[in-house]
N, CA, C and O atoms as a Tinker XYZ file with bonds, in Angstrom:
   292  protein
     1  N     13.978000    9.543000    5.049000    73     2
     2  CA    13.464000    8.420000    4.271000    64     1     3
     3  C     13.546000    8.794000    2.821000    63     2     4     5
     4  O     13.138000    9.889000    2.434000    81     3
     5  N     14.069000    7.897000    2.008000    73     3     6
     6  CA    14.121000    8.095000    0.573000    64     5     7
     7  C     13.283000    7.009000   -0.051000    63     6     8     9
     8  O     13.373000    5.834000    0.303000    81     7
     9  N     12.455000    7.443000   -1.006000    73     7    10
    10  CA    11.525000    6.507000   -1.673000    64     9    11
    11  C     11.483000    6.823000   -3.154000    63    10    12    13
    12  O     11.654000    7.975000   -3.553000    81    11
    13  N     11.258000    5.814000   -3.963000    73    11    14
    14  CA    11.147000    6.073000   -5.368000    64    13    15
    15  C      9.881000    6.890000   -5.638000    63    14    16    17
    16  O      8.902000    6.786000   -4.900000    81    15
    17  N      9.906000    7.700000   -6.694000    73    15    18
    18  CA     8.787000    8.498000   -7.083000    64    17    19
    19  C      7.665000    7.597000   -7.651000    63    18    20    21
    20  O      7.935000    6.752000   -8.504000    81    19
    21  N      6.451000    7.766000   -7.200000    73    19    22
    22  CA     5.313000    7.020000   -7.700000    64    21    23
    23  C      4.409000    7.979000   -8.459000    63    22    24    25
    24  O      3.813000    8.860000   -7.839000    81    23
    25  N      4.288000    7.848000   -9.730000    73    23    26
    26  CA     3.406000    8.673000  -10.545000    64    25    27
    27  C      2.019000    8.064000  -10.475000    63    26    28    29
    28  O      1.719000    7.102000  -11.182000    81    27
    29  N      1.165000    8.629000   -9.615000    73    27    30
    30  CA    -0.154000    8.080000   -9.412000    64    29    31
    31  C     -0.912000    8.847000   -8.378000    63    30    32    33
    32  O     -0.790000   10.068000   -8.274000    81    31
    33  N     -1.707000    8.122000   -7.601000    73    31    34
    34  CA    -2.623000    8.771000   -6.643000    64    33    35
    35  C     -2.729000    7.870000   -5.388000    63    34    36    37
    36  O     -2.531000    6.658000   -5.466000    81    35
    37  N     -3.040000    8.479000   -4.252000    73    35    38
    38  CA    -3.216000    7.632000   -3.068000    64    37    39
    39  C     -4.626000    6.954000   -3.136000    63    38    40    41
    40  O     -5.529000    7.442000   -3.816000    81    39
    41  N     -4.769000    5.884000   -2.449000    73    39    42
    42  CA    -5.986000    5.050000   -2.526000    64    41    43
    43  C     -7.233000    5.848000   -2.071000    63    42    44    45
    44  O     -8.300000    5.729000   -2.674000    81    43
    45  N     -7.092000    6.641000   -1.026000    73    43    46
    46  CA    -8.253000    7.440000   -0.557000    64    45    47
    47  C     -8.711000    8.408000   -1.638000    63    46    48    49
    48  O     -9.910000    8.494000   -1.903000    81    47
    49  N     -7.814000    9.125000   -2.260000    73    47    50
    50  CA    -8.182000   10.072000   -3.337000    64    49    51
    51  C     -8.767000    9.354000   -4.529000    63    50    52    53
    52  O     -9.708000    9.847000   -5.151000    81    51
    53  N     -8.221000    8.192000   -4.856000    73    51    54
    54  CA    -8.774000    7.409000   -5.969000    64    53    55
    55  C    -10.189000    7.062000   -5.743000    63    54    56    57
    56  O    -11.006000    7.188000   -6.655000    81    55
    57  N    -10.539000    6.607000   -4.508000    73    55    58
    58  CA   -11.890000    6.216000   -4.233000    64    57    59
    59  C    -12.804000    7.441000   -4.176000    63    58    60    61
    60  O    -13.922000    7.394000   -4.688000    81    59
    61  N    -12.354000    8.522000   -3.570000    73    59    62
    62  CA   -13.159000    9.725000   -3.452000    64    61    63
    63  C    -13.469000   10.328000   -4.825000    63    62    64    65
    64  O    -14.583000   10.794000   -5.066000    81    63
    65  N    -12.481000   10.316000   -5.721000    73    63    66
    66  CA   -12.655000   10.915000   -7.038000    64    65    67
    67  C    -13.387000   10.029000   -8.025000    63    66    68    69
    68  O    -14.091000   10.528000   -8.902000    81    67
    69  N    -13.230000    8.716000   -7.893000    73    67    70
    70  CA   -13.796000    7.784000   -8.901000    64    69    71
    71  C    -14.799000    6.795000   -8.355000    63    70    72    73
    72  O    -15.308000    5.960000   -9.103000    81    71
    73  N    -15.097000    6.867000   -7.068000    73    71    74
    74  CA   -16.049000    5.937000   -6.488000    64    73    75
    75  C    -15.456000    4.599000   -6.149000    63    74    76    77
    76  O    -14.261000    4.385000   -6.358000    81    75
    77  N    -16.247000    3.698000   -5.636000    73    75    78
    78  CA   -15.756000    2.381000   -5.261000    64    77    79
    79  C    -15.105000    1.667000   -6.448000    63    78    80    81
    80  O    -15.550000    1.806000   -7.587000    81    79
    81  N    -14.086000    0.930000   -6.176000    73    79    82
    82  CA   -13.334000    0.230000   -7.211000    64    81    83
    83  C    -13.984000   -1.106000   -7.501000    63    82    84    85
    84  O    -14.576000   -1.711000   -6.607000    81    83
    85  N    -13.884000   -1.583000   -8.751000    73    83    86
    86  CA   -14.449000   -2.886000   -9.124000    64    85    87
    87  C    -13.817000   -4.004000   -8.245000    63    86    88    89
    88  O    -12.683000   -3.885000   -7.780000    81    87
    89  N    -14.580000   -5.065000   -8.044000    73    87    90
    90  CA   -14.100000   -6.174000   -7.213000    64    89    91
    91  C    -12.763000   -6.692000   -7.610000    63    90    92    93
    92  O    -11.922000   -6.903000   -6.736000    81    91
    93  N    -12.506000   -6.913000   -8.869000    73    91    94
    94  CA   -11.249000   -7.407000   -9.340000    64    93    95
    95  C    -10.063000   -6.507000   -8.946000    63    94    96    97
    96  O     -9.018000   -6.984000   -8.504000    81    95
    97  N    -10.257000   -5.221000   -9.116000    73    95    98
    98  CA    -9.202000   -4.241000   -8.763000    64    97    99
    99  C     -9.001000   -4.200000   -7.240000    63    98   100   101
   100  O     -7.874000   -4.126000   -6.751000    81    99
   101  N    -10.100000   -4.247000   -6.521000    73    99   102
   102  CA   -10.021000   -4.236000   -5.052000    64   101   103
   103  C     -9.228000   -5.462000   -4.581000    63   102   104   105
   104  O     -8.353000   -5.333000   -3.725000    81   103
   105  N     -9.516000   -6.622000   -5.116000    73   103   106
   106  CA    -8.806000   -7.860000   -4.720000    64   105   107
   107  C     -7.341000   -7.727000   -5.012000    63   106   108   109
   108  O     -6.508000   -8.112000   -4.191000    81   107
   109  N     -6.998000   -7.181000   -6.185000    73   107   110
   110  CA    -5.618000   -7.039000   -6.574000    64   109   111
   111  C     -4.851000   -6.117000   -5.606000    63   110   112   113
   112  O     -3.740000   -6.439000   -5.183000    81   111
   113  N     -5.453000   -4.978000   -5.265000    73   111   114
   114  CA    -4.835000   -4.032000   -4.352000    64   113   115
   115  C     -4.654000   -4.667000   -2.970000    63   114   116   117
   116  O     -3.585000   -4.558000   -2.368000    81   115
   117  N     -5.677000   -5.315000   -2.482000    73   115   118
   118  CA    -5.597000   -5.932000   -1.130000    64   117   119
   119  C     -4.566000   -7.076000   -1.097000    63   118   120   121
   120  O     -3.817000   -7.206000   -0.129000    81   119
   121  N     -4.530000   -7.883000   -2.129000    73   119   122
   122  CA    -3.536000   -8.977000   -2.143000    64   121   123
   123  C     -2.115000   -8.466000   -2.158000    63   122   124   125
   124  O     -1.245000   -9.015000   -1.482000    81   123
   125  N     -1.871000   -7.410000   -2.931000    73   123   126
   126  CA    -0.526000   -6.825000   -3.022000    64   125   127
   127  C     -0.110000   -6.205000   -1.692000    63   126   128   129
   128  O      1.038000   -6.343000   -1.270000    81   127
   129  N     -1.045000   -5.520000   -1.031000    73   127   130
   130  CA    -0.774000   -4.954000    0.290000    64   129   131
   131  C     -0.481000   -6.035000    1.318000    63   130   132   133
   132  O      0.447000   -5.913000    2.118000    81   131
   133  N     -1.270000   -7.077000    1.290000    73   131   134
   134  CA    -1.100000   -8.206000    2.251000    64   133   135
   135  C      0.253000   -8.886000    1.964000    63   134   136   137
   136  O      0.929000   -9.292000    2.910000    81   135
   137  N      0.662000   -9.020000    0.719000    73   135   138
   138  CA     1.970000   -9.611000    0.397000    64   137   139
   139  C      3.071000   -8.760000    1.023000    63   138   140   141
   140  O      3.984000   -9.283000    1.662000    81   139
   141  N      2.978000   -7.464000    0.837000    73   139   142
   142  CA     4.024000   -6.571000    1.386000    64   141   143
   143  C      4.058000   -6.632000    2.889000    63   142   144   145
   144  O      5.138000   -6.693000    3.475000    81   143
   145  N      2.876000   -6.617000    3.551000    73   143   146
   146  CA     2.852000   -6.689000    5.024000    64   145   147
   147  C      3.378000   -8.057000    5.513000    63   146   148   149
   148  O      4.077000   -8.122000    6.524000    81   147
   149  N      3.057000   -9.095000    4.831000    73   147   150
   150  CA     3.546000  -10.438000    5.169000    64   149   151
   151  C      5.106000  -10.458000    5.131000    63   150   152   153
   152  O      5.768000  -10.945000    6.047000    81   151
   153  N      5.633000   -9.915000    4.051000    73   151   154
   154  CA     7.067000   -9.825000    3.887000    64   153   155
   155  C      7.720000   -9.089000    5.091000    63   154   156   157
   156  O      8.693000   -9.566000    5.674000    81   155
   157  N      7.161000   -7.938000    5.431000    73   155   158
   158  CA     7.686000   -7.185000    6.568000    64   157   159
   159  C      7.486000   -7.884000    7.870000    63   158   160   161
   160  O      8.399000   -7.891000    8.696000    81   159
   161  N      6.306000   -8.493000    8.111000    73   159   162
   162  CA     6.078000   -9.152000    9.381000    64   161   163
   163  C      6.995000  -10.327000    9.599000    63   162   164   165
   164  O      7.406000  -10.587000   10.729000    81   163
   165  N      7.335000  -11.066000    8.513000    73   163   166
   166  CA     8.281000  -12.172000    8.659000    64   165   167
   167  C      9.635000  -11.695000    9.155000    63   166   168   169
   168  O     10.390000  -12.456000    9.759000    81   167
   169  N      9.935000  -10.426000    8.896000    73   167   170
   170  CA    11.198000   -9.853000    9.332000    64   169   171
   171  C     11.035000   -9.021000   10.594000    63   170   172   173
   172  O     11.901000   -8.225000   10.955000    81   171
   173  N      9.915000   -9.224000   11.246000    73   171   174
   174  CA     9.554000   -8.541000   12.528000    64   173   175
   175  C      9.606000   -7.025000   12.387000    63   174   176   177
   176  O     10.070000   -6.319000   13.282000    81   175
   177  N      9.114000   -6.528000   11.230000    73   175   178
   178  CA     8.947000   -5.115000   11.051000    64   177   179
   179  C      7.434000   -4.910000   10.905000    63   178   180   181
   180  O      6.776000   -5.579000   10.107000    81   179
   181  N      6.894000   -3.963000   11.702000    73   179   182
   182  CA     5.444000   -3.749000   11.743000    64   181   183
   183  C      5.113000   -2.344000   11.417000    63   182   184   185
   184  O      5.808000   -1.416000   11.832000    81   183
   185  N      4.018000   -2.164000   10.646000    73   183   186
   186  CA     3.536000   -0.867000   10.234000    64   185   187
   187  C      2.586000   -0.363000   11.332000    63   186   188   189
   188  O      1.618000   -1.040000   11.678000    81   187
   189  N      2.862000    0.792000   11.860000    73   187   190
   190  CA     2.029000    1.332000   12.932000    64   189   191
   191  C      1.040000    2.369000   12.456000    63   190   192   193
   192  O      0.331000    2.958000   13.271000    81   191
   193  N      0.970000    2.615000   11.125000    73   191   194
   194  CA     0.128000    3.672000   10.658000    64   193   195
   195  C     -0.398000    3.457000    9.203000    63   194   196   197
   196  O     -0.383000    4.375000    8.383000    81   195
   197  N     -0.851000    2.244000    8.926000    73   195   198
   198  CA    -1.360000    1.938000    7.576000    64   197   199
   199  C     -2.744000    2.503000    7.398000    63   198   200   201
   200  O     -3.632000    2.252000    8.212000    81   199
   201  N     -2.937000    3.268000    6.336000    73   199   202
   202  CA    -4.260000    3.819000    6.010000    64   201   203
   203  C     -4.319000    4.104000    4.490000    63   202   204   205
   204  O     -3.302000    4.066000    3.797000    81   203
   205  N     -5.492000    4.380000    4.016000    73   203   206
   206  CA    -5.683000    4.558000    2.565000    64   205   207
   207  C     -4.841000    5.687000    2.003000    63   206   208   209
   208  O     -4.444000    5.604000    0.841000    81   207
   209  N     -4.544000    6.731000    2.752000    73   207   210
   210  CA    -3.737000    7.825000    2.246000    64   209   211
   211  C     -2.285000    7.448000    2.085000    63   210   212   213
   212  O     -1.542000    8.169000    1.419000    81   211
   213  N     -1.851000    6.344000    2.671000    73   211   214
   214  CA    -0.472000    5.896000    2.592000    64   213   215
   215  C     -0.297000    4.752000    1.614000    63   214   216   217
   216  O      0.799000    4.209000    1.481000    81   215
   217  N     -1.366000    4.382000    0.931000    73   215   218
   218  CA    -1.245000    3.386000   -0.150000    64   217   219
   219  C     -1.315000    4.170000   -1.451000    63   218   220   221
   220  O     -2.310000    4.827000   -1.757000    81   219
   221  N     -0.217000    4.079000   -2.211000    73   219   222
   222  CA    -0.143000    4.793000   -3.450000    64   221   223
   223  C     -0.416000    3.829000   -4.615000    63   222   224   225
   224  O      0.092000    2.707000   -4.628000    81   223
   225  N     -1.200000    4.262000   -5.568000    73   223   226
   226  CA    -1.533000    3.443000   -6.719000    64   225   227
   227  C     -0.866000    4.115000   -7.926000    63   226   228   229
   228  O     -1.156000    5.270000   -8.238000    81   227
   229  N      0.015000    3.392000   -8.591000    73   227   230
   230  CA     0.683000    3.970000   -9.758000    64   229   231
   231  C     -0.203000    3.956000  -10.976000    63   230   232   233
   232  O     -1.337000    3.478000  -10.928000    81   231
   233  N      0.307000    4.475000  -12.054000    73   231   234
   234  CA    -0.491000    4.604000  -13.336000    64   233   235
   235  C     -0.879000    3.230000  -13.888000    63   234   236   237
   236  O     -1.815000    3.142000  -14.682000    81   235
   237  N     -0.208000    2.187000  -13.505000    73   235   238
   238  CA    -0.521000    0.843000  -13.982000    64   237   239
   239  C     -1.415000    0.063000  -13.007000    63   238   240   241
   240  O     -1.708000   -1.111000  -13.231000    81   239
   241  N     -1.848000    0.731000  -11.918000    73   239   242
   242  CA    -2.718000    0.083000  -10.969000    64   241   243
   243  C     -2.051000   -0.702000   -9.896000    63   242   244   245
   244  O     -2.716000   -1.421000   -9.150000    81   243
   245  N     -0.707000   -0.587000   -9.788000    73   243   246
   246  CA     0.024000   -1.332000   -8.768000    64   245   247
   247  C      0.124000   -0.503000   -7.486000    63   246   248   249
   248  O      0.541000    0.654000   -7.521000    81   247
   249  N     -0.265000   -1.105000   -6.349000    73   247   250
   250  CA    -0.205000   -0.366000   -5.092000    64   249   251
   251  C      1.205000   -0.444000   -4.489000    63   250   252   253
   252  O      1.953000   -1.397000   -4.709000    81   251
   253  N      1.518000    0.573000   -3.741000    73   251   254
   254  CA     2.795000    0.650000   -3.013000    64   253   255
   255  C      2.496000    1.316000   -1.650000    63   254   256   257
   256  O      1.778000    2.313000   -1.584000    81   255
   257  N      3.048000    0.760000   -0.594000    73   255   258
   258  CA     2.872000    1.378000    0.724000    64   257   259
   259  C      3.922000    2.457000    0.873000    63   258   260   261
   260  O      5.117000    2.191000    0.742000    81   259
   261  N      3.482000    3.672000    1.144000    73   259   262
   262  CA     4.391000    4.789000    1.300000    64   261   263
   263  C      5.082000    4.683000    2.656000    63   262   264   265
   264  O      4.702000    3.861000    3.489000    81   263
   265  N      6.123000    5.536000    2.880000    73   263   266
   266  CA     6.831000    5.454000    4.157000    64   265   267
   267  C      5.872000    5.529000    5.340000    63   266   268   269
   268  O      4.855000    6.221000    5.292000    81   267
   269  N      6.211000    4.814000    6.384000    73   267   270
   270  CA     5.349000    4.682000    7.538000    64   269   271
   271  C      6.124000    4.573000    8.801000    63   270   272   273
   272  O      7.339000    4.375000    8.777000    81   271
   273  N      5.448000    4.697000    9.909000    73   271   274
   274  CA     6.054000    4.497000   11.224000    64   273   275
   275  C      6.275000    3.007000   11.395000    63   274   276   277
   276  O      5.352000    2.217000   11.197000    81   275
   277  N      7.470000    2.620000   11.755000    73   275   278
   278  CA     7.769000    1.184000   11.960000    64   277   279
   279  C      8.290000    0.957000   13.351000    63   278   280   281
   280  O      8.823000    1.850000   14.010000    81   279
   281  N      8.115000   -0.281000   13.773000    73   279   282
   282  CA     8.725000   -0.696000   15.034000    64   281   283
   283  C      9.059000   -2.154000   14.919000    63   282   284   285
   284  O      8.436000   -2.906000   14.170000    81   283
   285  N     10.057000   -2.536000   15.678000    73   283   286
   286  CA    10.470000   -3.917000   15.718000    64   285   287
   287  C     10.110000   -4.513000   17.090000    63   286   288   289
   288  O     10.072000   -3.810000   18.099000    81   287
   289  N      9.852000   -5.807000   17.095000    73   287   290
   290  CA     9.569000   -6.470000   18.401000    64   289   291
   291  C     10.814000   -7.179000   18.888000    63   290   292
   292  O     10.798000   -7.793000   19.954000    81   291
């Protein structure tokens, strides 16, 4: 698997180090993750291992799902 470098932190570490995120930031992260999953699901690609350690947050606050176990139906 090859993936672009993300200069940032994973979501779990971000929460553990800085506490709960403000509502506005939480909504932004969740909406972006849902958009990505919707895109994949429409193409019948499913994430079998999504968790906070696999969500990377870059320096600008944009989330990215890191490589994951996939399966097709």
